[in-house]
mmCIF file of C-alpha atoms and ligand atoms in Angstrom:
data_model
loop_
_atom_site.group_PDB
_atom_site.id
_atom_site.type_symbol
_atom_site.label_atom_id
_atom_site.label_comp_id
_atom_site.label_asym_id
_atom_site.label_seq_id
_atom_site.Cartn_x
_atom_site.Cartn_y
_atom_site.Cartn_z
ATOM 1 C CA UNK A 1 26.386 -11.502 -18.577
ATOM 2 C CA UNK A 2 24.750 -8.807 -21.143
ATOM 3 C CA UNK A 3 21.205 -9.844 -21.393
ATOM 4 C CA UNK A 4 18.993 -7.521 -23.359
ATOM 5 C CA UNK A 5 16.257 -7.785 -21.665
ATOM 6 C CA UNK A 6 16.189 -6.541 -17.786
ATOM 7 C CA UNK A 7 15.180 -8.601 -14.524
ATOM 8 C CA UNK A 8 14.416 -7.050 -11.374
ATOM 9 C CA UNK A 9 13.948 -9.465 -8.738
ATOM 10 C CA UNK A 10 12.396 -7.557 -5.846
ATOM 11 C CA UNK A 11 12.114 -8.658 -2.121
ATOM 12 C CA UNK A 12 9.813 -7.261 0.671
ATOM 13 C CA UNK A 13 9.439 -7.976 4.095
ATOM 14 C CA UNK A 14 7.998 -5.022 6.139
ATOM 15 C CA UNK A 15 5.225 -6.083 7.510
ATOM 16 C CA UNK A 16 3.171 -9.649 7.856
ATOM 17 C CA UNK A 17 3.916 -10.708 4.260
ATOM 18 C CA UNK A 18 7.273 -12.548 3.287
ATOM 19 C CA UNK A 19 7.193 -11.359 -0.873
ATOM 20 C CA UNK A 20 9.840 -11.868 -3.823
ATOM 21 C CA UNK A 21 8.903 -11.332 -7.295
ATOM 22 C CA UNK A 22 10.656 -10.885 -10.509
ATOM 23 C CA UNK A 23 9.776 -8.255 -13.042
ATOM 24 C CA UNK A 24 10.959 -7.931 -16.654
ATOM 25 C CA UNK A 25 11.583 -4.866 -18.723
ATOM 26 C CA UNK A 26 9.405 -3.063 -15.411
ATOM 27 C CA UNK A 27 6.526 -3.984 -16.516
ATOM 28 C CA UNK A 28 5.672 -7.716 -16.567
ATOM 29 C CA UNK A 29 5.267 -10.703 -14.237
ATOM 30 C CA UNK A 30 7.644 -13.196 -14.448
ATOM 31 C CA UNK A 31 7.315 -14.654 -10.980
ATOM 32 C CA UNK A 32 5.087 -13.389 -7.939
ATOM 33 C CA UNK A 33 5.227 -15.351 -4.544
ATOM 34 C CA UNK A 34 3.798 -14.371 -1.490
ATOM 35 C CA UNK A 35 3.332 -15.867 1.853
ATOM 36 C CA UNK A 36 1.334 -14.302 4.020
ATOM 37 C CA UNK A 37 1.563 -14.457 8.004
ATOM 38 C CA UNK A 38 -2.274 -13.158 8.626
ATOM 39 C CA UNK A 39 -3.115 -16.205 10.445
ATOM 40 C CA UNK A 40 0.044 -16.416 13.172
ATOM 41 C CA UNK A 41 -1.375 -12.459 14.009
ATOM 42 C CA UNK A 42 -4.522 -13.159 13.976
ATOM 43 C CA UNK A 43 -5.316 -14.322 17.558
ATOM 44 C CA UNK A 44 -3.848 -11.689 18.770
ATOM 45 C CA UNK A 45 -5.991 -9.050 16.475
ATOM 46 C CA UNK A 46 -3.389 -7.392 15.312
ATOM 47 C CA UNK A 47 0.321 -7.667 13.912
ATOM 48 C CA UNK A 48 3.269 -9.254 16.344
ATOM 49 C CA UNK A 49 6.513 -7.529 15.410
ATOM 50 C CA UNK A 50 8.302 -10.287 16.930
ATOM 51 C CA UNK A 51 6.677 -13.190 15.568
ATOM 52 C CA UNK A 52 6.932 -11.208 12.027
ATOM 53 C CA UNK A 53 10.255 -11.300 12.414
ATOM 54 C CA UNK A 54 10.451 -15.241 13.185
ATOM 55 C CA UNK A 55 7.956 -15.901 10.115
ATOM 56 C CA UNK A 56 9.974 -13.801 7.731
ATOM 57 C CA UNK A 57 13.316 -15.835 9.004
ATOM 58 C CA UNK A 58 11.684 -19.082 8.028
ATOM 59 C CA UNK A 59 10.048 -18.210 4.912
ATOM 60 C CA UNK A 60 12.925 -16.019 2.782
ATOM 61 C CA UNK A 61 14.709 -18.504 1.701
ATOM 62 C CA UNK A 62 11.738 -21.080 0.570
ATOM 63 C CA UNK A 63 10.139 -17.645 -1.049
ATOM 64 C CA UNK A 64 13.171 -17.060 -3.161
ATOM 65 C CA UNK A 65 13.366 -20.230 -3.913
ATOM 66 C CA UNK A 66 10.189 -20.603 -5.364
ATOM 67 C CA UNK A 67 10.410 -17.521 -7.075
ATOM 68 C CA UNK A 68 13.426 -18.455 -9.037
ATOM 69 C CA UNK A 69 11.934 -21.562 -10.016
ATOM 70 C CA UNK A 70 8.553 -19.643 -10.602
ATOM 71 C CA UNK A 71 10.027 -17.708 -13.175
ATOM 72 C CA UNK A 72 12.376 -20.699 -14.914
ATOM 73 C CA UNK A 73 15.561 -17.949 -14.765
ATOM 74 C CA UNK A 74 18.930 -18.611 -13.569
ATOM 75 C CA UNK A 75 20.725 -15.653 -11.252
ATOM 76 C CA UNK A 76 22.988 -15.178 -14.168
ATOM 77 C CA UNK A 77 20.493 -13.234 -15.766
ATOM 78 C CA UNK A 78 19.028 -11.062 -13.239
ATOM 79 C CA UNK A 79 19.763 -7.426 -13.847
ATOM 80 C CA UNK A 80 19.494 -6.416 -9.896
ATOM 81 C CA UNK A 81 18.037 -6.882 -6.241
ATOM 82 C CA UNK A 82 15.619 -4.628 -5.292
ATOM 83 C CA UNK A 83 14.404 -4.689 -1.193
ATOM 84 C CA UNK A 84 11.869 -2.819 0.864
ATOM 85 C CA UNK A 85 14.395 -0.786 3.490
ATOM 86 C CA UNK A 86 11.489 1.105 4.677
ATOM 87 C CA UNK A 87 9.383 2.180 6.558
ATOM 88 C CA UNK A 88 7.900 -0.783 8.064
ATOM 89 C CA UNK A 89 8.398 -2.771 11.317
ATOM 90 C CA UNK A 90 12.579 -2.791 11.890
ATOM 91 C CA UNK A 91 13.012 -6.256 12.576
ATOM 92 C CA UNK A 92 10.983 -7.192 9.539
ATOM 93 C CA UNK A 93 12.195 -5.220 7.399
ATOM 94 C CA UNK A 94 16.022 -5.805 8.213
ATOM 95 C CA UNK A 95 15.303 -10.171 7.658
ATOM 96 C CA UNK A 96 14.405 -8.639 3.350
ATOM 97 C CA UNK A 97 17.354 -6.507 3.363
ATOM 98 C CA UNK A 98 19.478 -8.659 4.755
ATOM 99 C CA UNK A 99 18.538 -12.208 2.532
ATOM 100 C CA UNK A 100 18.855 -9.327 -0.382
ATOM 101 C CA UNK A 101 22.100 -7.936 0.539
ATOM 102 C CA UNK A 102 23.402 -11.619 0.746
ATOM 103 C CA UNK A 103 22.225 -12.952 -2.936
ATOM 104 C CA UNK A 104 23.195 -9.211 -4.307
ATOM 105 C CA UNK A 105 26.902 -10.130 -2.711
ATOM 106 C CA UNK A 106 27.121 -13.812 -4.301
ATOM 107 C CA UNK A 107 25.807 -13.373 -7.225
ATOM 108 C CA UNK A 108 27.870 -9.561 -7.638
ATOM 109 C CA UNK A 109 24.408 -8.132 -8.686
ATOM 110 C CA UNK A 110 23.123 -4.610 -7.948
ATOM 111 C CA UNK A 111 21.464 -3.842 -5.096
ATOM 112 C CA UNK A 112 18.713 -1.102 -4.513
ATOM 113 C CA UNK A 113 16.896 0.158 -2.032
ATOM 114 C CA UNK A 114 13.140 0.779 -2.247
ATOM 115 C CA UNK A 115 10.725 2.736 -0.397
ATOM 116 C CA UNK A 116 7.279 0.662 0.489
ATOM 117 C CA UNK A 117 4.789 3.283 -0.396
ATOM 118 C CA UNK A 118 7.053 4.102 -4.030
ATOM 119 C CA UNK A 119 6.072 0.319 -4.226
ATOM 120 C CA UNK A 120 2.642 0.252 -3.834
ATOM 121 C CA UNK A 121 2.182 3.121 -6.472
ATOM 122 C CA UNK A 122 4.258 1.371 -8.662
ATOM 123 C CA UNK A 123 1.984 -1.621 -8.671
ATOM 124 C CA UNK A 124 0.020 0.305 -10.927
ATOM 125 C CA UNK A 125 2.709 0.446 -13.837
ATOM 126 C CA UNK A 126 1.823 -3.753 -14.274
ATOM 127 C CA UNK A 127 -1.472 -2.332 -14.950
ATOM 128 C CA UNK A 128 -1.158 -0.134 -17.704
ATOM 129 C CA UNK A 129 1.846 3.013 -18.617
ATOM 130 C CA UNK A 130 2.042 6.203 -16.112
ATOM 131 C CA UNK A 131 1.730 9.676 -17.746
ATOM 132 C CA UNK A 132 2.619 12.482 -15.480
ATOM 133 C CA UNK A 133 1.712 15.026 -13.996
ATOM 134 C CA UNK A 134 -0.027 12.244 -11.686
ATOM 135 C CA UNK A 135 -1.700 12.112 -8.585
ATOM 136 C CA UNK A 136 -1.288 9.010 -6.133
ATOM 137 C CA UNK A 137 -3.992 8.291 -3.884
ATOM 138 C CA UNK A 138 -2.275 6.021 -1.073
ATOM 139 C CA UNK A 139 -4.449 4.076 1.424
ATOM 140 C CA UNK A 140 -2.713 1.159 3.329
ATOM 141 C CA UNK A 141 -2.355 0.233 6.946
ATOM 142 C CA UNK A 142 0.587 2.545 7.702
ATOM 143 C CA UNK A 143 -0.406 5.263 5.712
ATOM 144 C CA UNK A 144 -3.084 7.789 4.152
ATOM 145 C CA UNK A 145 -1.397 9.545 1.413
ATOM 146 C CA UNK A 146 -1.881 12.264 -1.565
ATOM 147 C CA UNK A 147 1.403 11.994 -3.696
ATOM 148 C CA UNK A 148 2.135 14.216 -6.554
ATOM 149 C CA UNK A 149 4.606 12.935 -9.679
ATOM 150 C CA UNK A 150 5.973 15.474 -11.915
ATOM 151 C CA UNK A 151 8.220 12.183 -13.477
ATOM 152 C CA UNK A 152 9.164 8.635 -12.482
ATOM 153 C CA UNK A 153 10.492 8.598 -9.155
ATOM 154 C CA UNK A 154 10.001 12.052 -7.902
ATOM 155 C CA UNK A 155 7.213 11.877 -4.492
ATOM 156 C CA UNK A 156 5.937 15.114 -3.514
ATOM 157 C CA UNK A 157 3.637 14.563 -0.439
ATOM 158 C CA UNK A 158 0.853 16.989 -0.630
ATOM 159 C CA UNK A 159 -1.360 15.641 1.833
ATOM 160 C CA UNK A 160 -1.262 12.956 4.817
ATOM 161 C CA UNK A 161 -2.980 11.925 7.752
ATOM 162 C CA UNK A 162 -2.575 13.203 11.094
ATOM 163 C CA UNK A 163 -3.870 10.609 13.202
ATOM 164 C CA UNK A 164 -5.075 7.328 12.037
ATOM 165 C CA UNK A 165 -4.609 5.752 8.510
ATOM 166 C CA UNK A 166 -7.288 4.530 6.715
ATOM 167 C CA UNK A 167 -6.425 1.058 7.330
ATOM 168 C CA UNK A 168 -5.629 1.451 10.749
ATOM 169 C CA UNK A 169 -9.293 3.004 11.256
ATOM 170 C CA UNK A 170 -10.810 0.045 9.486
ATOM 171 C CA UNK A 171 -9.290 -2.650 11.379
ATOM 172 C CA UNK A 172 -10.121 -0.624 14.679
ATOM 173 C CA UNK A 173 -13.549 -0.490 13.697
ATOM 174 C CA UNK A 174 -13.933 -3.948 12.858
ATOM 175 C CA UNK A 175 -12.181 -4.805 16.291
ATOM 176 C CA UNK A 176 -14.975 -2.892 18.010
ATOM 177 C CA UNK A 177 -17.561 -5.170 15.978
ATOM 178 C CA UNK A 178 -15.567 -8.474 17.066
ATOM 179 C CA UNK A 179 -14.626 -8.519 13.268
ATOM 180 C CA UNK A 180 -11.084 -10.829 12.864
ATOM 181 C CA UNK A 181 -7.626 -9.099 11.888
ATOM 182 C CA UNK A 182 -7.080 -7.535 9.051
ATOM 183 C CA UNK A 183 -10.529 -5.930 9.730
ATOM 184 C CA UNK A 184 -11.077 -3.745 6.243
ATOM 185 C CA UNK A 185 -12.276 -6.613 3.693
ATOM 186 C CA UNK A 186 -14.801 -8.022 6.390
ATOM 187 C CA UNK A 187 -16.073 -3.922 6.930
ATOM 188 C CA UNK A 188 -16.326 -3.720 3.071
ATOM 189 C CA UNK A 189 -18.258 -6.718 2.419
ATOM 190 C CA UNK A 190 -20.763 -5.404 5.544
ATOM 191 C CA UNK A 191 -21.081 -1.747 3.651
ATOM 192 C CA UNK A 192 -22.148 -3.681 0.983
ATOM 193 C CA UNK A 193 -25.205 -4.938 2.512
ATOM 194 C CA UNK A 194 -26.198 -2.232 4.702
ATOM 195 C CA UNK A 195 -27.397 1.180 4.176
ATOM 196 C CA UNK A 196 -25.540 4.553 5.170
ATOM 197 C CA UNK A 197 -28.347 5.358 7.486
ATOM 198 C CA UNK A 198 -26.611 6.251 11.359
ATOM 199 C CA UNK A 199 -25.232 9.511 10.981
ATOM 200 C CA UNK A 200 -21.046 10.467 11.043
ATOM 201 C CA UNK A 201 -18.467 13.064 11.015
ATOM 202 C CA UNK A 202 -16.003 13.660 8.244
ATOM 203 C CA UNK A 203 -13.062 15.357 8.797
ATOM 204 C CA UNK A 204 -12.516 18.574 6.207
ATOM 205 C CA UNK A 205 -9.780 19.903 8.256
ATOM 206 C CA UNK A 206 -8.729 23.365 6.828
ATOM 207 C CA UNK A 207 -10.351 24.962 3.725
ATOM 208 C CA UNK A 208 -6.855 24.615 1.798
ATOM 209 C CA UNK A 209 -5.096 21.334 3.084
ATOM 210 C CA UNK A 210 -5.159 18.282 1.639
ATOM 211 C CA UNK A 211 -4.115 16.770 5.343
ATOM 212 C CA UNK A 212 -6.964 14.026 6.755
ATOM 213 C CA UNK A 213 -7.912 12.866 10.104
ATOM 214 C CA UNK A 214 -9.964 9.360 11.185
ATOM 215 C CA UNK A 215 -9.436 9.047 15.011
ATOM 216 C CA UNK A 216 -12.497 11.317 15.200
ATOM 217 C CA UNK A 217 -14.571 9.055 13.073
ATOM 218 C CA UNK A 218 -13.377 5.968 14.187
ATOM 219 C CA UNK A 219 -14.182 6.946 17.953
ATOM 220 C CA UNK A 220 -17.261 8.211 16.548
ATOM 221 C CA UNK A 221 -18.138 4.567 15.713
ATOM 222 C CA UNK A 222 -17.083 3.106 18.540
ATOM 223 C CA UNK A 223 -19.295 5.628 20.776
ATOM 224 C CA UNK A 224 -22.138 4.930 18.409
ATOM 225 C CA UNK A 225 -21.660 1.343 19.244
ATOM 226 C CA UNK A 226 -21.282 2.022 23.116
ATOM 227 C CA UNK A 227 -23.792 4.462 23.440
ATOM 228 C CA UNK A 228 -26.777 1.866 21.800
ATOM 229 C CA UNK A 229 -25.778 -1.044 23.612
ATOM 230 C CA UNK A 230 -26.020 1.433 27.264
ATOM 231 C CA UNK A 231 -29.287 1.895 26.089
ATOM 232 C CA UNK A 232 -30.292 -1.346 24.791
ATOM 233 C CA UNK A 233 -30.685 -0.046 21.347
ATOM 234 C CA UNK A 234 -29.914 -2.530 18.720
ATOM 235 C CA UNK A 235 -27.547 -1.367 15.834
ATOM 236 C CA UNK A 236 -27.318 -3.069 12.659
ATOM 237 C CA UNK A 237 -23.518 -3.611 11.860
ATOM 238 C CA UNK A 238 -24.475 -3.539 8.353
ATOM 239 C CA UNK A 239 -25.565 -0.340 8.384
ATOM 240 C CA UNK A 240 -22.759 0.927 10.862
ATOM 241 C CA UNK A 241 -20.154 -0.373 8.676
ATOM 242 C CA UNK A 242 -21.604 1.460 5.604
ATOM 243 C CA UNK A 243 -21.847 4.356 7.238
ATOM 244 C CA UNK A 244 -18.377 4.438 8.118
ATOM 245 C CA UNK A 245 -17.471 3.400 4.881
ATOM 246 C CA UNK A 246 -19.334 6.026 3.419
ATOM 247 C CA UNK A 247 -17.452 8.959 5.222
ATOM 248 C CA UNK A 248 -14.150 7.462 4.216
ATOM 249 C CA UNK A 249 -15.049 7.623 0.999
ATOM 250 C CA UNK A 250 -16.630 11.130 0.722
ATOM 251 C CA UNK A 251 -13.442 12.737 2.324
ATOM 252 C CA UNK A 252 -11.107 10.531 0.563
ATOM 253 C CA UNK A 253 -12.687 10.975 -3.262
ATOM 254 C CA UNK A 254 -13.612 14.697 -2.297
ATOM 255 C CA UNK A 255 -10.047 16.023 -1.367
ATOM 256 C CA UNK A 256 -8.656 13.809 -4.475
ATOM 257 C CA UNK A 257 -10.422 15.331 -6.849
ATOM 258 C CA UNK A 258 -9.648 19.053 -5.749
ATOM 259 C CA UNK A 259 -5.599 17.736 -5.682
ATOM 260 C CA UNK A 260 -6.225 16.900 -9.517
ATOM 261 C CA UNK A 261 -7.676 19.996 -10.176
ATOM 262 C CA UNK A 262 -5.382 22.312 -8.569
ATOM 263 C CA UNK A 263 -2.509 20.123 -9.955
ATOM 264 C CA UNK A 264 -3.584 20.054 -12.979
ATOM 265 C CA UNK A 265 -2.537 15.678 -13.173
ATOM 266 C CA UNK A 266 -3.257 13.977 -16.706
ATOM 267 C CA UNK A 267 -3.805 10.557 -14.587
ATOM 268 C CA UNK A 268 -4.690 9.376 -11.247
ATOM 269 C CA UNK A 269 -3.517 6.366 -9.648
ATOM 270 C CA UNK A 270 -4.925 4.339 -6.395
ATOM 271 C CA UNK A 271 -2.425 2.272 -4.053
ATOM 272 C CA UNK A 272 -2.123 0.418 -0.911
ATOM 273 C CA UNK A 273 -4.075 -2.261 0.713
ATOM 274 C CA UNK A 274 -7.108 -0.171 1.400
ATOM 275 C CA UNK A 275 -7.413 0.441 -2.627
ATOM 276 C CA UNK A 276 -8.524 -3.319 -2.598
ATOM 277 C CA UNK A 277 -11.844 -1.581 -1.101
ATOM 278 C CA UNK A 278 -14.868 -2.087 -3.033
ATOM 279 C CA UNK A 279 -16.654 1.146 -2.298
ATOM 280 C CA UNK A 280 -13.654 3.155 -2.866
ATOM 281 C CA UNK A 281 -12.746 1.823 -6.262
ATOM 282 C CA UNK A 282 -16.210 2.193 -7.681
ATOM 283 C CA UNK A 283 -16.574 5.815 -5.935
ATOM 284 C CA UNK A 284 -13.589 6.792 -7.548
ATOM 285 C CA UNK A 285 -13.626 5.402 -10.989
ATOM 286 C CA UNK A 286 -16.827 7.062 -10.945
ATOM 287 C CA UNK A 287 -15.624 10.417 -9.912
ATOM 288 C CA UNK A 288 -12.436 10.570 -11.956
ATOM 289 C CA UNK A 289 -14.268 9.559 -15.521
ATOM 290 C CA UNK A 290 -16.519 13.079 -14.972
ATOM 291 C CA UNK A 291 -13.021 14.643 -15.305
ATOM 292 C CA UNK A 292 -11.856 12.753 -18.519
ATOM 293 C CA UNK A 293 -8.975 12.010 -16.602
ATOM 294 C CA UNK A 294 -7.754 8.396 -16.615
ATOM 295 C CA UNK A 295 -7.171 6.404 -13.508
ATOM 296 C CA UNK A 296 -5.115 3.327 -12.984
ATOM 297 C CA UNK A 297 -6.549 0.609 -10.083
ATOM 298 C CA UNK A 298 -4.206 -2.449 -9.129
ATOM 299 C CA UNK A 299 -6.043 -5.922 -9.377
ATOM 300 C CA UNK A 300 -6.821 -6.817 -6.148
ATOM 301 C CA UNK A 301 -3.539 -8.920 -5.425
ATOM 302 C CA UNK A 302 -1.342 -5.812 -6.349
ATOM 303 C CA UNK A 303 -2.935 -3.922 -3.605
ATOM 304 C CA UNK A 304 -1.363 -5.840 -0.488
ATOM 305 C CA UNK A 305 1.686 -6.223 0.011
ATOM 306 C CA UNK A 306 3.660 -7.834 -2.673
ATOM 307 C CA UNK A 307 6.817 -7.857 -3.750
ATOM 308 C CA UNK A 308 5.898 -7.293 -7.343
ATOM 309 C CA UNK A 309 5.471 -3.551 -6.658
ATOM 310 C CA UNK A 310 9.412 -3.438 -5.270
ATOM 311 C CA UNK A 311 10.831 -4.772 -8.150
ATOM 312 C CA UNK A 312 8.997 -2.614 -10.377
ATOM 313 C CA UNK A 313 9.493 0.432 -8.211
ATOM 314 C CA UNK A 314 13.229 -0.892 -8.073
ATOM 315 C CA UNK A 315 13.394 -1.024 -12.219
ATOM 316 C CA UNK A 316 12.592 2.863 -12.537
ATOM 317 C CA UNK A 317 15.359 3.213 -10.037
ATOM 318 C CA UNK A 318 18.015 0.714 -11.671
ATOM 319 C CA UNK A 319 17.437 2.677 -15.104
ATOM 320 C CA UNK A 320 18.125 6.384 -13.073
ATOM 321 C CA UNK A 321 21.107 4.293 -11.523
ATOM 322 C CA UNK A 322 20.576 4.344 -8.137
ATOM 323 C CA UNK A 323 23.152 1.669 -6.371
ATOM 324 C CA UNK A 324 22.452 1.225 -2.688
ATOM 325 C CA UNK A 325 26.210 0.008 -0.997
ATOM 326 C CA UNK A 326 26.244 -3.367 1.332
ATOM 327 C CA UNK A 327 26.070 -0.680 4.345
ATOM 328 C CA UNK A 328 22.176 -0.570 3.112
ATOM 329 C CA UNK A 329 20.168 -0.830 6.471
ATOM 330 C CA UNK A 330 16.243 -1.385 7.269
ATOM 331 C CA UNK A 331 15.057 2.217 7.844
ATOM 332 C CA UNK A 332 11.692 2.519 9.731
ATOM 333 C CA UNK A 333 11.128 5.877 9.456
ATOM 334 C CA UNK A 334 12.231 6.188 5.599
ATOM 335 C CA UNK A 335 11.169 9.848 3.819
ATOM 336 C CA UNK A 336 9.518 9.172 0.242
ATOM 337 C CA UNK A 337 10.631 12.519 -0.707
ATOM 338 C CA UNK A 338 14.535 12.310 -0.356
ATOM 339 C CA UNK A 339 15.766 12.366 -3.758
ATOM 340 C CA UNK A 340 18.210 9.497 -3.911
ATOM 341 C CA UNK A 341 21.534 11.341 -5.723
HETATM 342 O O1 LIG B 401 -0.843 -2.021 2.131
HETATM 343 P P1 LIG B 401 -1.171 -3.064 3.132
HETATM 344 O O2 LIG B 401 -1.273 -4.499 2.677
HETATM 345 O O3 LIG B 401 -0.134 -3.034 4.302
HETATM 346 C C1 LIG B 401 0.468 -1.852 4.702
HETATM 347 O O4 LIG B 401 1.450 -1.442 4.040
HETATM 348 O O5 LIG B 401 -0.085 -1.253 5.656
HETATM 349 O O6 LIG B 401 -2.563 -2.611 3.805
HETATM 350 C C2 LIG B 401 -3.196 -3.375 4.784
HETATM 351 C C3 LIG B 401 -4.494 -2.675 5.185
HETATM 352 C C4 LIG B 401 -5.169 -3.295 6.398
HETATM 353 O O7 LIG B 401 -5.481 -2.273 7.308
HETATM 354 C C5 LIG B 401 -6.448 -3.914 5.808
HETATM 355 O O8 LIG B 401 -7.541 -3.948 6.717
HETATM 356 C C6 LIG B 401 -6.718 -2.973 4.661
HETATM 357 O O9 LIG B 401 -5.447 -2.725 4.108
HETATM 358 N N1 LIG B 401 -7.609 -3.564 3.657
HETATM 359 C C7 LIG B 401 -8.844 -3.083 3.387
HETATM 360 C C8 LIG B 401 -9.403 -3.937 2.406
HETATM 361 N N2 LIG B 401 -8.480 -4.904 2.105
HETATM 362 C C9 LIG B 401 -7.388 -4.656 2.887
HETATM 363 N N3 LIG B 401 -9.516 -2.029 3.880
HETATM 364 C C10 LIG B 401 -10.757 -1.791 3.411
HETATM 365 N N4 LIG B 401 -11.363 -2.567 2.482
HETATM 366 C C11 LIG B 401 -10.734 -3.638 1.948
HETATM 367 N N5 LIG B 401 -11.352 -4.389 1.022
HETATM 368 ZN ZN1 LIG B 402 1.875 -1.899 2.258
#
C-alpha cells in the first residue's frame, strides 16, 4: 500500500520497560505505550535480568496491541518496524527484536535496527527540529555520554565515562541512603530541599578530555555517610544529596559547554533518563542561553525509556534506507558509531 504519509512503529525492550510507539512523518505521536516493570525490581533494589525477560514475554503482545489500537491504524499502513537491538540486557532485548522480527515477517514490512542511546537523542526531534553541528549530552543508567552530530544519524563519541554512569551513581547513592530503586528522582527531589553544604570531589580528569569518572564521588558519599555515623555525627540527607547533585552537575554542564565551544555546535541537546533531573535541566538551560545557542530538553516522559524515541530514531534511518535482514539479533554490546552501509 502507497500511503503518503510515513509510520514508524518502534519497539523497545532493553531494559525494565516493555515500549511500542508509533511515529508519523518522524516527528509526531500517534501512539505511545509503556509498561514499566520498576515495581517487580524493586525489592530487590535493582534490575533482575531474568525476571525482565519474563515481564517483557508477557507484556509485548498486550503493548502492541494497545498501541495499534492507540493510534486507530491498521498494519496496512505502517511504513516499517523499528526495534532496540542494543545495547541493553541480552535476554531483554532479544524478547523486542524478536516480537518485531515476527510482525515485520507477517505483515512483509521493513525492519530496522536501532541503537538505544541514537533513541534517546532522538526523543528530542518530538520536541522541536535538530540543526547540526550538535552536541548530545547523554545521561541514563547505562551510560554517560558527549555525542557529536555533523548530520542525522552520524554519532561521534567524544567523551564517556570510565567508571560509573551517572545513573548508576545516583541509584548507588540513594541505595546507601535506604532510598528505593530507581534511586535518581528520590536524590533529586532531596537536592531540592537541602543545601550543597558537605564538601565533594569532582572528577576533571585530564586538561583536554571530555572522558568523566563518578566511582570516586559516589564512594566519596558513601564514606561521608560511614565516616559520620562511626562518629555519631548526624548528616542531613538533604544536604548530602545536594551536594552530590551539585558535583554532577558542575562536571557535567562544565565539560559540555567547552565540547560546544571547541565544536563549534549551533544546538545542544539533553538525553537519557538522568536528563529527567531537575537540577541538571535548569543548570543547563541556564548555561547554554549565555551562549545564544539553543538547546532541546525531552518532556519528562521522553527521557526514560520509551519506545517513542526508537521509532523516531528508526524514521531517520528508514529515509537513509537502512534494512536490517530477519538474521537481525539483540546485540549487547552495540557501537553507536558504526556507520550502518
Ligand atoms: O535512560 P533510562 O531510563 O534507562 C537506561 O537506558 O539506563 O535511565 C534510567 C536512570 C536511572 O538510573 C534513574 O535513577 C535515572 O535514570 N533517573 C534520574 C532521574 N530520573 C531518572 N536520575 C536523576 N534525577 C532524576 N530525576
Ligand atoms: Zn535508556
Amino acid at each position: 500500500m502507497n500511503n503518503k504519509e510515513e509510520y514508524i512503529l518502534g519497539i523497545e525492550t532493553s531494559c525494565d520497560e516493555t515500549a511500542a510507539a508509533i511515529i508519523k512523518n518522524g516527528k509526531e505521536i500517534v501512539a505511545n505505550v509503556v509498561s514499566s516493570q520498576i515495581e517487580s525490581h524493586q525489592r530487590f533494589g535493582g534490575v533482575v535480568p531474568e525476571i525482565a525477560s519474563r515481564h517483557h514475554v508477557e507484556q509485548i503482545t498486550l503493548v502492541l496491541e494497545e498501541t495499534m489500537s492507540q493510534s486507530g491504524l491498521t498494519m496496512d499502513e505502517i511504513s516499517a518496524v523499528a526495534v532496540t537491538e542494543g545495547p541493553g540486557l541480552v535476554g531483554a532485548l532479544l524478547i523486542g527484536v524478536n516480537a518485531a522480527k515476527a510482525v515485520a515477517f507477517a505483515h512483509s514490512k521493513p525492519l530496522i535496527g536501532v541503537h538505544h542511546i541514537a533513541g534517546h537523542i532522538y526523543a528530542n526531534q518530538l520536541v522541536g527540529d535538530l540543526k547540526f553541528p550538535l552536541l548530545a549530552l547523554v545521561v541514563s543508567g547505562g551510560h554517560t555520554e558527549l555525542v557529536f552530530m555533523k548530520e542525522h544519524g552520524s554519532f561521534e563519541v567524544i567523551g564517556e565515562t570510565r567508571d560509573d554512569a551517572v545513573g548508576e551513581a545516583y541509584d548507588k547513592v540513594a541505595r546507601t541512603l535506604k532510598l528505593p530503586y530507581p534511586g535518581g528522582p528520590h536524590i533529586d527531589r532531596m537536592a531540592q530541599e537541602g543545601q550543597a553544604t558537605i564538601k565533594l570531589p569532582r572528577a576533571w580528569l585530564e586538561e583536554e578530555s571530555y572522558d568523566f569518572s563518578f566511582s570516586g564521588l559516589k564512594s566519596a558519599v558513601i564514606n561521608t555517610l560511614h565516616n559520620a555515623s562511626q562518629k555519631g555525627e548526624e548528616i542531613v540527607p538533604e544536604d548530602l544529596a545536594a551536594s552530590f547533585q551539585e558535583s554532577v552537575i558542575d562536571v557535567l554542564v562544565t565539560k559540555t559547554l567547552k565540547a560546544m565551544k571547541q565544536y563549534e555546535v549551533d544546538q545542544v541537546l539533553l538525553a537519557g533518563g538522568v536528563a529527567a533531573n531537575k537540577g541538571l535541566r535548569a543548570a543547563l538551560q541556564e548555561a547554554v542561553d549565555k551562549t545564544g545557542k539553543e538547546l532541546i530538553i525531552p518532556p519528562l516522559s521522553l527521557c526514560t525509556d520509551n519506545a517513542a524515541m526508537i521509532a523516531t530514531a528508526g524514521s531517520v534511518l528508514y529515509r537513509k534506507g537502512k534494512r536490517s535482514g530477519m538474521n537481525l539479533n539483540a546485540n549487547p554490546g552495540l557501537d553507536i558509531e558504526k556507520p550502518f552501509n
